[in-house]
């Protein structure tokens, strides 16, 4: 993906610095504050600097549901909006297969897709990378897209070695900086429905 030709927004992109040669048209957002990122992740400062050196705009304290309301993104149309491994966090009573946990994840993704709908340029795409094995398949990403006026145009296998420098993180809790096994996963490529 050539970032210099596309307006790109990455949700949760604190570890993608090496994946792009130029990031002049890229906006990376994080739900965490800059201070929180630096505390959670040992390489956060280094990765943030790399992104800035590549020309990336970095925004902190940005919720996926309200990303389009940010003053720097308001009314900006983007060619790609990427959300890798969305997760609503854990409730101590629920496991990943519990319906309450699944509904929480669906709410997060649906909110992101609703906002993406308003932010996509003509022929723009939202990419959601997600596990496809049970119970993650129960999130029904394709249906969530349809519910927001978007449609699936492709599903591509996600292979971490295609993205040198990318390292997924849990993102929250005592093990926030730990990686997790991605297993079977793919990138759902989504755009506005025709008509």
mmCIF file of C-alpha atoms in Angstrom, residues 3-4 8 17 20-28 47-59:
data_model
loop_
_atom_site.group_PDB
_atom_site.id
_atom_site.type_symbol
_atom_site.label_atom_id
_atom_site.label_comp_id
_atom_site.label_asym_id
_atom_site.label_seq_id
_atom_site.Cartn_x
_atom_site.Cartn_y
_atom_site.Cartn_z
ATOM 1 C CA UNK A 3 0.726 5.776 1.666
ATOM 2 C CA UNK A 4 2.053 8.692 -0.347
ATOM 3 C CA UNK A 8 -4.829 6.492 5.305
ATOM 4 C CA UNK A 17 6.390 2.144 11.582
ATOM 5 C CA UNK A 20 5.580 1.779 5.309
ATOM 6 C CA UNK A 21 8.372 3.565 3.479
ATOM 7 C CA UNK A 22 6.543 6.883 3.693
ATOM 8 C CA UNK A 23 3.698 7.908 5.934
ATOM 9 C CA UNK A 24 3.164 11.489 4.802
ATOM 10 C CA UNK A 25 -0.524 10.841 4.113
ATOM 11 C CA UNK A 26 -1.050 8.542 7.081
ATOM 12 C CA UNK A 27 -2.835 9.334 10.323
ATOM 13 C CA UNK A 28 -2.239 6.880 13.174
ATOM 14 C CA UNK A 47 7.914 3.533 17.104
ATOM 15 C CA UNK A 48 6.173 6.884 17.532
ATOM 16 C CA UNK A 49 9.402 8.647 16.542
ATOM 17 C CA UNK A 50 9.737 6.426 13.457
ATOM 18 C CA UNK A 51 6.181 7.234 12.411
ATOM 19 C CA UNK A 52 6.767 10.969 12.916
ATOM 20 C CA UNK A 53 10.064 10.787 10.997
ATOM 21 C CA UNK A 54 8.115 9.194 8.118
ATOM 22 C CA UNK A 55 5.730 12.153 8.151
ATOM 23 C CA UNK A 56 2.830 10.450 9.911
ATOM 24 C CA UNK A 57 0.292 12.457 11.889
ATOM 25 C CA UNK A 58 -0.243 10.786 15.277
ATOM 26 C CA UNK A 59 -3.366 11.337 17.367
#
